[in-house]
Short mmCIF file of C-alpha atoms and ligand atoms in Angstrom, two decimals:
data_model
loop_
_atom_site.label_atom_id
_atom_site.label_comp_id
_atom_site.label_asym_id
_atom_site.label_seq_id
_atom_site.Cartn_x
_atom_site.Cartn_y
_atom_site.Cartn_z
CA UNK L 1 -13.25 35.93 -18.32
CA UNK L 2 -13.57 35.45 -22.05
CA UNK L 3 -10.05 34.06 -22.11
CA UNK L 4 -10.91 31.48 -19.48
CA UNK L 5 -13.82 30.28 -21.55
CA UNK L 6 -11.63 29.63 -24.55
CA UNK L 7 -9.15 27.67 -22.44
CA UNK L 8 -11.72 25.55 -20.68
CA UNK L 9 -12.46 23.03 -23.47
CA UNK L 10 -8.78 22.13 -23.68
CA UNK L 11 -8.78 20.67 -20.18
CA UNK L 12 -9.61 17.04 -20.64
CA UNK L 13 -10.23 14.64 -17.80
CA UNK L 14 -7.41 12.11 -17.69
CA UNK L 15 -8.41 8.51 -17.21
CA UNK L 16 -5.69 7.52 -14.75
CA UNK L 17 -6.65 3.86 -15.02
CA UNK L 18 -5.00 3.78 -18.42
CA UNK L 19 -1.74 5.43 -17.45
CA UNK L 20 -0.03 2.49 -15.82
CA UNK L 21 -1.69 -0.78 -16.71
CA UNK L 22 -0.57 -3.54 -14.39
CA UNK L 23 -2.05 -6.98 -14.91
CA UNK L 24 -2.10 -10.24 -13.06
CA UNK L 25 -0.66 -10.85 -9.63
CA UNK L 26 0.93 -7.45 -9.27
CA UNK L 27 -2.20 -5.51 -9.95
CA UNK L 28 -3.28 -3.20 -7.14
CA UNK L 29 -6.09 -4.82 -5.15
CA UNK L 30 -9.18 -2.67 -4.93
CA UNK L 31 -12.86 -2.68 -4.03
CA UNK L 32 -14.46 -5.41 -1.96
CA UNK L 33 -11.48 -7.72 -2.49
CA UNK L 34 -9.31 -5.12 -0.78
CA UNK L 35 -11.70 -4.72 2.14
CA UNK L 36 -11.70 -8.48 2.74
CA UNK L 37 -7.94 -8.68 2.38
CA UNK L 38 -7.41 -5.77 4.78
CA UNK L 39 -9.61 -7.44 7.38
CA UNK L 40 -7.84 -10.79 6.99
CA UNK L 41 -4.40 -9.22 7.35
CA UNK L 42 -5.62 -7.11 10.29
CA UNK L 43 -6.80 -10.25 12.10
CA UNK L 44 -3.51 -12.01 11.33
CA UNK L 45 -1.62 -9.01 12.74
CA UNK L 46 -3.80 -9.12 15.88
CA UNK L 47 -4.90 -5.52 15.38
CA UNK L 48 -1.41 -4.15 15.87
CA UNK L 49 0.70 -1.86 13.72
CA UNK L 50 3.53 -4.06 12.42
CA UNK L 51 6.12 -1.33 12.83
CA UNK L 52 5.40 0.43 16.14
CA UNK L 53 3.28 -2.36 17.69
CA UNK L 54 0.55 0.09 18.63
CA UNK L 55 -3.00 -1.26 18.86
CA UNK L 56 -5.08 0.16 16.01
CA UNK L 57 -8.74 -0.03 15.09
CA UNK L 58 -9.51 -1.62 11.74
CA UNK L 59 -10.80 1.70 10.43
CA UNK L 60 -7.70 3.54 11.70
CA UNK L 61 -5.29 1.02 10.24
CA UNK L 62 -3.90 0.83 6.75
CA UNK L 63 -3.20 -2.20 4.61
CA UNK L 64 0.30 -1.71 3.28
CA UNK L 65 2.68 -3.51 0.95
CA UNK L 66 5.87 -4.03 2.96
CA UNK L 67 7.73 -3.80 -0.33
CA UNK L 68 5.65 -1.50 -2.51
CA UNK L 69 4.39 -2.73 -5.89
CA UNK L 70 6.47 -0.06 -7.58
CA UNK L 71 9.61 -1.63 -6.09
CA UNK L 72 8.75 -5.13 -7.22
CA UNK L 73 6.64 -6.21 -4.27
CA UNK L 74 3.56 -8.33 -4.86
CA UNK L 75 0.10 -8.87 -3.41
CA UNK L 76 1.02 -12.03 -1.50
CA UNK L 77 -0.06 -11.85 2.13
CA UNK L 78 3.58 -12.37 3.10
CA UNK L 79 4.15 -8.89 1.65
CA UNK L 80 1.08 -7.28 3.22
CA UNK L 81 0.79 -5.95 6.72
CA UNK L 82 -1.18 -3.63 8.94
CA UNK L 83 0.26 -0.21 9.73
CA UNK L 84 -1.06 2.68 11.78
CA UNK L 85 -1.60 5.88 9.84
CA UNK L 86 1.54 7.71 11.17
CA UNK L 87 3.84 4.74 10.40
CA UNK L 88 2.33 4.33 6.94
CA UNK L 89 2.67 8.03 6.16
CA UNK L 90 6.30 8.11 7.34
CA UNK L 91 7.16 4.93 5.40
CA UNK L 92 5.55 6.26 2.22
CA UNK L 93 7.37 9.56 2.58
CA UNK L 94 10.75 7.81 3.00
CA UNK L 95 10.06 5.59 -0.02
CA UNK L 96 9.08 8.59 -2.12
CA UNK L 97 12.16 10.60 -1.17
CA UNK L 98 14.65 7.73 -1.45
CA UNK L 99 13.08 6.00 -4.44
CA UNK L 100 13.55 2.53 -2.98
CA UNK L 101 12.00 0.19 -0.40
CA UNK L 102 12.09 1.63 3.09
CA UNK L 103 15.04 0.32 5.14
CA UNK L 104 13.23 1.03 8.39
CA UNK L 105 10.21 -1.08 7.37
CA UNK L 106 12.45 -3.95 6.26
CA UNK L 107 13.69 -4.30 9.84
CA UNK L 108 10.27 -5.58 10.81
CA UNK L 109 8.98 -9.02 9.77
CA UNK L 110 5.49 -9.66 8.47
CA UNK L 111 3.62 -11.62 11.18
CA UNK L 112 2.92 -15.18 10.09
CA UNK L 113 5.14 -14.90 7.06
CA UNK L 114 7.59 -17.38 8.55
CA UNK L 115 5.10 -20.15 9.23
CA UNK L 116 6.45 -22.07 6.26
CA UNK L 117 9.56 -23.30 8.00
CA UNK L 118 11.22 -19.97 7.46
CA UNK L 119 10.68 -19.94 3.72
CA UNK L 120 9.02 -16.77 2.54
CA UNK L 121 7.07 -16.41 -0.63
CA UNK L 122 5.38 -19.80 -1.00
ZN1 LIG Q 1 2.71 2.32 13.74
#
């Protein structure tokens, strides 16, 4: 036990907020802004998972970046959609193992993203 005590002070809490600073548009949305955004996207998606089309409750759904921020996606609503928990987990796992945007997810459009005459990203 005495050894443990001497090791203990060396363990410092890491402030993860400082590890990967991302500023501006590509910053991860959090807090109340995220709650509002999730609700808005959920309403736009008519309470359906955008991949399997299953009806999901707001609290059982997940706001997801179709193209993850780490792969160059942004926080525009044209890149955000509602997923059910199983679809989101599977998509995240594929992205993590392949290290690139998920091909399966890219087969599905973001609802309402084509309301600009087919031009995405405006
Ligand atoms: Zn789903």
